[in-house]
Amino acid sequence: MIRLSSNFFTRDVLIVAPELLGKIIVINDNRGIREYLITETEAYRGTEDLACHACKGRTPRTEAMYDSGGKIYVYLIYGMYWMLNFVTGEKDHPQAALIRSIEGFNGPGKLTRQLQIDKSFYGENLCTSDRIWVAEKGNHVDYITTKRIGIDYAGEKWNNQPWRFVLKSIL
DNA sequence: AGCAAGATCGGT
DNA sequence: CCGATCTTGCTG
């Protein structure tokens, strides 16, 4: 398996988010080295996207999304769940792919509990970190797209973008 | 300083 | 359907 480098992540999130399907998140921590297959992602794209946190402007919380692709953007939601995002695109073009599911763990809050992801991963570089990275096996995947989950507040236009990507099968 | 909201989840 | 639980960002 080969670790994905920054040239994978610095492309547009609408390219990167679906391409993350079938890739492997590798975690190296006190429980050893573990591998998890990515099965579901969502794209959050720029200040125009009213579902993207960056639409509210640049704040300390969203700062990581303004970095160049390949960093980690994590935040706590509902006081309980860490959301794991991979920053994509060029510097100062805030975008991120939310990792919604990994094989065996459906749901963005459940997978971070399994991976032991928390605030300490904020800004971490997936291309150089020794505790988390993304690898590929070189297989092709089949997937479907749907609208994104849990963003009704963003209004009809953004709620209806087909920016959720779900792995159907590995070819 | 106070407050409202939230890219969720599990139990009624 | 509803509550848990707490950080963030906005208002005053």
XYZ file of C-alpha atoms (C1' of nucleotides) in Angstrom:
195
model
C 0.000 0.000 0.000
C 1.121 3.512 -0.802
C 0.528 6.585 1.335
C -1.402 9.296 -0.499
C 0.664 12.461 -0.944
C -0.373 16.098 -1.053
C -1.007 16.093 -4.794
C -3.952 13.766 -4.125
C -5.543 16.133 -1.616
C -4.850 19.508 -3.253
C -7.454 18.874 -5.962
C -11.093 20.003 -5.772
C -13.133 18.333 -3.049
C -15.674 17.117 -5.613
C -12.860 15.041 -7.123
C -11.199 14.002 -3.879
C -14.278 13.061 -1.811
C -15.442 10.276 -4.170
C -11.862 9.133 -4.751
C -11.441 8.592 -1.018
C -13.929 5.710 -1.243
C -12.072 2.415 -1.066
C -8.952 4.081 0.349
C -7.560 3.037 3.722
C -7.182 5.163 6.858
C -4.141 3.900 8.744
C -3.890 4.662 12.463
C -0.716 4.056 14.431
C -1.276 4.560 18.169
C -1.067 2.807 21.533
C -3.312 0.063 20.154
C -0.919 -0.647 17.307
C -1.309 -0.126 13.566
C -4.887 -0.508 12.312
C -6.424 -0.105 8.883
C -9.954 1.042 8.064
C -11.664 1.069 4.657
C -13.442 4.343 3.820
C -17.025 3.642 2.713
C -18.819 7.016 2.814
C -17.758 10.660 2.405
C -19.312 14.085 1.901
C -17.967 17.223 0.222
C -18.080 20.667 1.853
C -17.008 23.230 -0.660
C -16.027 26.840 -0.099
C -17.619 29.973 1.317
C -20.532 29.750 -1.147
C -21.668 26.403 0.261
C -24.063 27.316 3.074
C -23.529 23.890 4.632
C -19.760 24.401 4.826
C -18.512 25.920 8.079
C -16.374 28.321 6.042
C -19.529 30.093 4.807
C -19.566 31.932 8.152
C -16.117 33.303 7.480
C -12.646 32.552 8.721
C -12.582 31.792 12.456
C -10.148 29.974 14.749
C -12.299 26.874 14.418
C -12.335 26.811 10.600
C -8.722 27.885 10.160
C -7.551 24.377 9.219
C -9.893 24.309 6.218
C -8.046 27.284 4.741
C -4.758 25.356 4.693
C -3.729 23.414 1.600
C -5.104 19.907 1.082
C -3.874 16.977 3.135
C -4.486 18.380 6.632
C -7.087 17.257 9.148
C -10.058 19.379 10.192
C -11.780 18.017 13.315
C -14.507 19.597 15.387
C -16.852 18.592 18.193
C -20.574 18.486 17.459
C -23.455 18.303 19.962
C -20.891 18.317 22.743
C -20.212 14.630 22.119
C -18.995 13.609 18.707
C -15.786 14.412 16.853
C -16.194 14.868 13.097
C -13.197 13.850 10.986
C -12.558 15.823 7.789
C -9.716 15.793 5.295
C -8.898 19.250 3.957
C -8.758 19.419 0.163
C -7.881 21.939 -2.536
C -5.463 24.841 -2.622
C -4.501 27.045 0.282
C -7.135 29.709 1.073
C -9.838 27.769 -0.782
C -11.671 26.290 2.223
C -12.917 22.796 1.430
C -13.038 19.485 3.233
C -14.250 15.918 2.829
C -16.158 14.588 5.830
C -15.417 10.938 6.533
C -18.926 9.644 7.264
C -18.314 5.901 7.512
C -15.646 3.255 7.559
C -16.213 -0.462 7.073
C -17.911 -1.854 10.165
C -18.706 1.542 11.673
C -21.548 3.531 10.118
C -21.728 7.157 11.190
C -19.180 9.948 11.512
C -19.444 10.067 15.306
C -18.992 6.339 15.731
C -15.950 6.056 13.502
C -14.005 8.737 15.361
C -14.681 6.903 18.611
C -13.263 3.748 17.058
C -10.240 5.570 15.606
C -9.724 7.544 18.844
C -9.794 10.839 16.932
C -10.062 13.992 19.019
C -9.016 17.650 19.091
C -5.340 16.672 19.198
C -5.612 15.742 15.507
C -6.647 19.263 14.499
C -4.360 20.452 11.677
C -2.439 17.152 11.525
C -0.728 16.546 8.178
C -1.891 13.270 6.622
C 1.091 13.284 4.273
C 3.775 13.401 6.999
C 2.134 12.266 10.263
C 3.400 9.096 11.937
C 0.061 8.370 13.628
C -2.506 8.800 10.853
C -2.383 8.643 7.082
C -4.350 7.457 4.054
C -3.177 4.645 1.789
C -4.410 3.118 -1.423
C -4.415 -0.409 -2.711
C -4.944 0.673 -6.286
C -8.395 -0.818 -6.715
C -11.271 0.829 -8.559
C -14.624 1.404 -6.893
C -18.292 1.699 -7.773
C -20.309 4.247 -5.786
C -23.558 6.190 -5.649
C -24.209 9.852 -4.849
C -27.005 11.348 -2.726
C -27.698 14.621 -1.017
C -25.797 15.357 2.162
C -27.140 14.365 5.577
C -28.211 16.650 8.416
C -27.871 20.049 6.755
C -31.485 21.127 6.249
C -30.598 24.491 7.756
C -28.427 25.268 4.683
C -31.463 25.859 2.462
C -32.850 23.958 -0.491
C -30.097 24.685 -2.993
C -27.239 23.441 -0.849
C -29.222 20.707 0.833
C -29.882 19.185 -2.576
C -26.338 19.088 -3.941
C -25.421 15.426 -4.654
C -22.262 15.666 -2.617
C -22.537 12.522 -0.494
C -20.636 9.542 -1.850
C -21.343 5.981 -0.757
C -19.217 2.983 -1.701
C -21.242 0.331 -3.522
C -18.586 -2.201 -4.417
C -14.895 -2.644 -5.067
C -14.238 -3.651 -8.659
C -21.220 37.300 30.395
C -24.948 35.094 28.345
C -27.018 32.525 24.736
C -28.460 29.735 20.759
C -27.153 26.307 17.527
C -25.119 22.282 15.840
C -22.093 17.942 9.189
C -25.018 12.882 15.714
C -26.692 9.000 18.147
C -29.337 5.981 20.988
C -33.246 5.259 23.510
C -38.697 5.997 23.856
C -39.351 12.023 18.322
C -36.450 13.782 21.989
C -32.637 14.661 25.039
C -27.635 14.470 26.000
C -23.701 17.695 26.265
C -20.315 21.477 25.392
C -17.625 24.327 22.152
C -17.969 28.104 19.259
C -19.189 32.512 17.690
C -22.167 36.215 18.069
C -24.429 39.847 20.886
C -24.382 43.298 24.417
